């Protein structure tokens, strides 16, 4: 799939945040999920692969299960902008 790059002024697209976890819901396994913070709900993504170009790596401090931990954000440019979040990636 070839995506046309539009040039000029525009509002930047909102990234899609993906978390990595081997999980299962209703008998279906998944590797990725989105998290709806407003409803405290995990939303599985059943596709297994993500293809694109890594455009940025960010290391951000965060809190996970009441522990201060680092998280790695991997920004991937594809049909959309995806941010893959890995908790505890680097200590």
PDB file of C-alpha atoms in Angstrom:
ATOM      1  CA  UNK A   1       0.000   0.000   0.000  1.00  0.00           C
ATOM      2  CA  UNK A   2       1.442   3.363  -1.005  1.00  0.00           C
ATOM      3  CA  UNK A   3       0.260   6.289   1.084  1.00  0.00           C
ATOM      4  CA  UNK A   4       0.325   9.710  -0.530  1.00  0.00           C
ATOM      5  CA  UNK A   5       2.063  12.324   1.597  1.00  0.00           C
ATOM      6  CA  UNK A   6       0.104  15.564   1.698  1.00  0.00           C
ATOM      7  CA  UNK A   7       2.215  18.676   2.031  1.00  0.00           C
ATOM      8  CA  UNK A   8       1.340  22.027   3.576  1.00  0.00           C
ATOM      9  CA  UNK A   9      -0.255  23.202   6.778  1.00  0.00           C
ATOM     10  CA  UNK A  10      -2.531  20.832   8.632  1.00  0.00           C
ATOM     11  CA  UNK A  11      -3.404  19.577  12.086  1.00  0.00           C
ATOM     12  CA  UNK A  12      -1.097  16.706  13.020  1.00  0.00           C
ATOM     13  CA  UNK A  13      -2.850  13.339  13.236  1.00  0.00           C
ATOM     14  CA  UNK A  14      -3.608  11.927  16.665  1.00  0.00           C
ATOM     15  CA  UNK A  15      -1.433   8.891  17.332  1.00  0.00           C
ATOM     16  CA  UNK A  16      -2.866   5.484  18.143  1.00  0.00           C
ATOM     17  CA  UNK A  17      -1.331   4.171  21.371  1.00  0.00           C
ATOM     18  CA  UNK A  18      -0.670   0.433  21.467  1.00  0.00           C
ATOM     19  CA  UNK A  19       0.361  -1.543  24.517  1.00  0.00           C
ATOM     20  CA  UNK A  20       2.090  -4.925  24.228  1.00  0.00           C
ATOM     21  CA  UNK A  21       0.721  -7.901  26.143  1.00  0.00           C
ATOM     22  CA  UNK A  22      -0.057 -11.528  25.443  1.00  0.00           C
ATOM     23  CA  UNK A  23      -3.681 -11.819  26.429  1.00  0.00           C
ATOM     24  CA  UNK A  24      -6.910 -13.613  25.717  1.00  0.00           C
ATOM     25  CA  UNK A  25     -10.500 -12.429  25.538  1.00  0.00           C
ATOM     26  CA  UNK A  26     -13.475 -14.659  24.735  1.00  0.00           C
ATOM     27  CA  UNK A  27     -11.142 -17.442  23.601  1.00  0.00           C
ATOM     28  CA  UNK A  28      -9.227 -15.210  21.170  1.00  0.00           C
ATOM     29  CA  UNK A  29      -5.610 -14.355  21.863  1.00  0.00           C
ATOM     30  CA  UNK A  30      -4.116 -10.949  21.181  1.00  0.00           C
ATOM     31  CA  UNK A  31      -0.702  -9.296  21.316  1.00  0.00           C
ATOM     32  CA  UNK A  32      -1.649  -5.593  21.224  1.00  0.00           C
ATOM     33  CA  UNK A  33      -4.292  -3.583  22.996  1.00  0.00           C
ATOM     34  CA  UNK A  34      -5.540  -0.027  23.374  1.00  0.00           C
ATOM     35  CA  UNK A  35      -6.512   1.263  26.784  1.00  0.00           C
ATOM     36  CA  UNK A  36      -9.603   3.389  27.332  1.00  0.00           C
ATOM     37  CA  UNK A  37      -8.651   5.399  30.419  1.00  0.00           C
ATOM     38  CA  UNK A  38     -12.135   6.918  30.780  1.00  0.00           C
ATOM     39  CA  UNK A  39     -13.785   3.505  31.136  1.00  0.00           C
ATOM     40  CA  UNK A  40     -10.759   1.665  32.628  1.00  0.00           C
ATOM     41  CA  UNK A  41     -11.074  -0.865  29.807  1.00  0.00           C
ATOM     42  CA  UNK A  42      -8.598  -2.886  27.750  1.00  0.00           C
ATOM     43  CA  UNK A  43      -9.533  -3.052  24.049  1.00  0.00           C
ATOM     44  CA  UNK A  44      -7.734  -5.925  22.275  1.00  0.00           C
ATOM     45  CA  UNK A  45      -6.303  -5.477  18.773  1.00  0.00           C
ATOM     46  CA  UNK A  46      -6.448  -8.861  17.023  1.00  0.00           C
ATOM     47  CA  UNK A  47      -4.042  -8.047  14.198  1.00  0.00           C
ATOM     48  CA  UNK A  48      -0.630  -9.596  14.894  1.00  0.00           C
ATOM     49  CA  UNK A  49       1.740  -7.420  12.886  1.00  0.00           C
ATOM     50  CA  UNK A  50       2.582  -3.735  12.655  1.00  0.00           C
ATOM     51  CA  UNK A  51       4.525  -2.539   9.623  1.00  0.00           C
ATOM     52  CA  UNK A  52       5.890   0.929   9.144  1.00  0.00           C
ATOM     53  CA  UNK A  53       8.937   3.068   9.784  1.00  0.00           C
ATOM     54  CA  UNK A  54      10.275   3.836  13.246  1.00  0.00           C
ATOM     55  CA  UNK A  55      10.549   7.606  13.389  1.00  0.00           C
ATOM     56  CA  UNK A  56      11.313   8.189  17.057  1.00  0.00           C
ATOM     57  CA  UNK A  57      12.240   6.485  20.321  1.00  0.00           C
ATOM     58  CA  UNK A  58      11.325   8.184  23.612  1.00  0.00           C
ATOM     59  CA  UNK A  59      12.085   7.095  27.152  1.00  0.00           C
ATOM     60  CA  UNK A  60       9.552   8.489  29.616  1.00  0.00           C
ATOM     61  CA  UNK A  61       9.219   8.041  33.358  1.00  0.00           C
ATOM     62  CA  UNK A  62       5.880   6.742  34.476  1.00  0.00           C
ATOM     63  CA  UNK A  63       4.039   4.970  37.232  1.00  0.00           C
ATOM     64  CA  UNK A  64       2.877   1.381  36.807  1.00  0.00           C
ATOM     65  CA  UNK A  65       1.211  -0.625  39.574  1.00  0.00           C
ATOM     66  CA  UNK A  66       2.243   2.078  42.066  1.00  0.00           C
ATOM     67  CA  UNK A  67       5.941   1.731  41.138  1.00  0.00           C
ATOM     68  CA  UNK A  68       7.988   4.369  39.353  1.00  0.00           C
ATOM     69  CA  UNK A  69       9.095   2.743  36.127  1.00  0.00           C
ATOM     70  CA  UNK A  70      10.378   3.815  32.729  1.00  0.00           C
ATOM     71  CA  UNK A  71       8.377   3.267  29.583  1.00  0.00           C
ATOM     72  CA  UNK A  72       9.686   3.199  26.055  1.00  0.00           C
ATOM     73  CA  UNK A  73       7.589   4.856  23.349  1.00  0.00           C
ATOM     74  CA  UNK A  74       8.335   3.596  19.846  1.00  0.00           C
ATOM     75  CA  UNK A  75       6.773   5.950  17.290  1.00  0.00           C
ATOM     76  CA  UNK A  76       5.896   4.122  14.052  1.00  0.00           C
ATOM     77  CA  UNK A  77       4.747   5.916  10.916  1.00  0.00           C
ATOM     78  CA  UNK A  78       2.445   3.811   8.774  1.00  0.00           C
ATOM     79  CA  UNK A  79      -1.121   4.360   7.520  1.00  0.00           C
ATOM     80  CA  UNK A  80      -1.539   6.152  10.870  1.00  0.00           C
ATOM     81  CA  UNK A  81       0.937   7.188  13.540  1.00  0.00           C
ATOM     82  CA  UNK A  82       1.265   4.474  16.177  1.00  0.00           C
ATOM     83  CA  UNK A  83       3.001   4.741  19.526  1.00  0.00           C
ATOM     84  CA  UNK A  84       3.960   1.339  20.908  1.00  0.00           C
ATOM     85  CA  UNK A  85       4.385   1.574  24.679  1.00  0.00           C
ATOM     86  CA  UNK A  86       6.605  -0.836  26.580  1.00  0.00           C
ATOM     87  CA  UNK A  87       6.588  -0.624  30.389  1.00  0.00           C
ATOM     88  CA  UNK A  88       9.718  -1.411  32.313  1.00  0.00           C
ATOM     89  CA  UNK A  89      11.733  -1.518  29.100  1.00  0.00           C
ATOM     90  CA  UNK A  90      14.785   0.134  30.675  1.00  0.00           C
ATOM     91  CA  UNK A  91      15.547   0.430  34.363  1.00  0.00           C
TER      92      UNK A  91
END
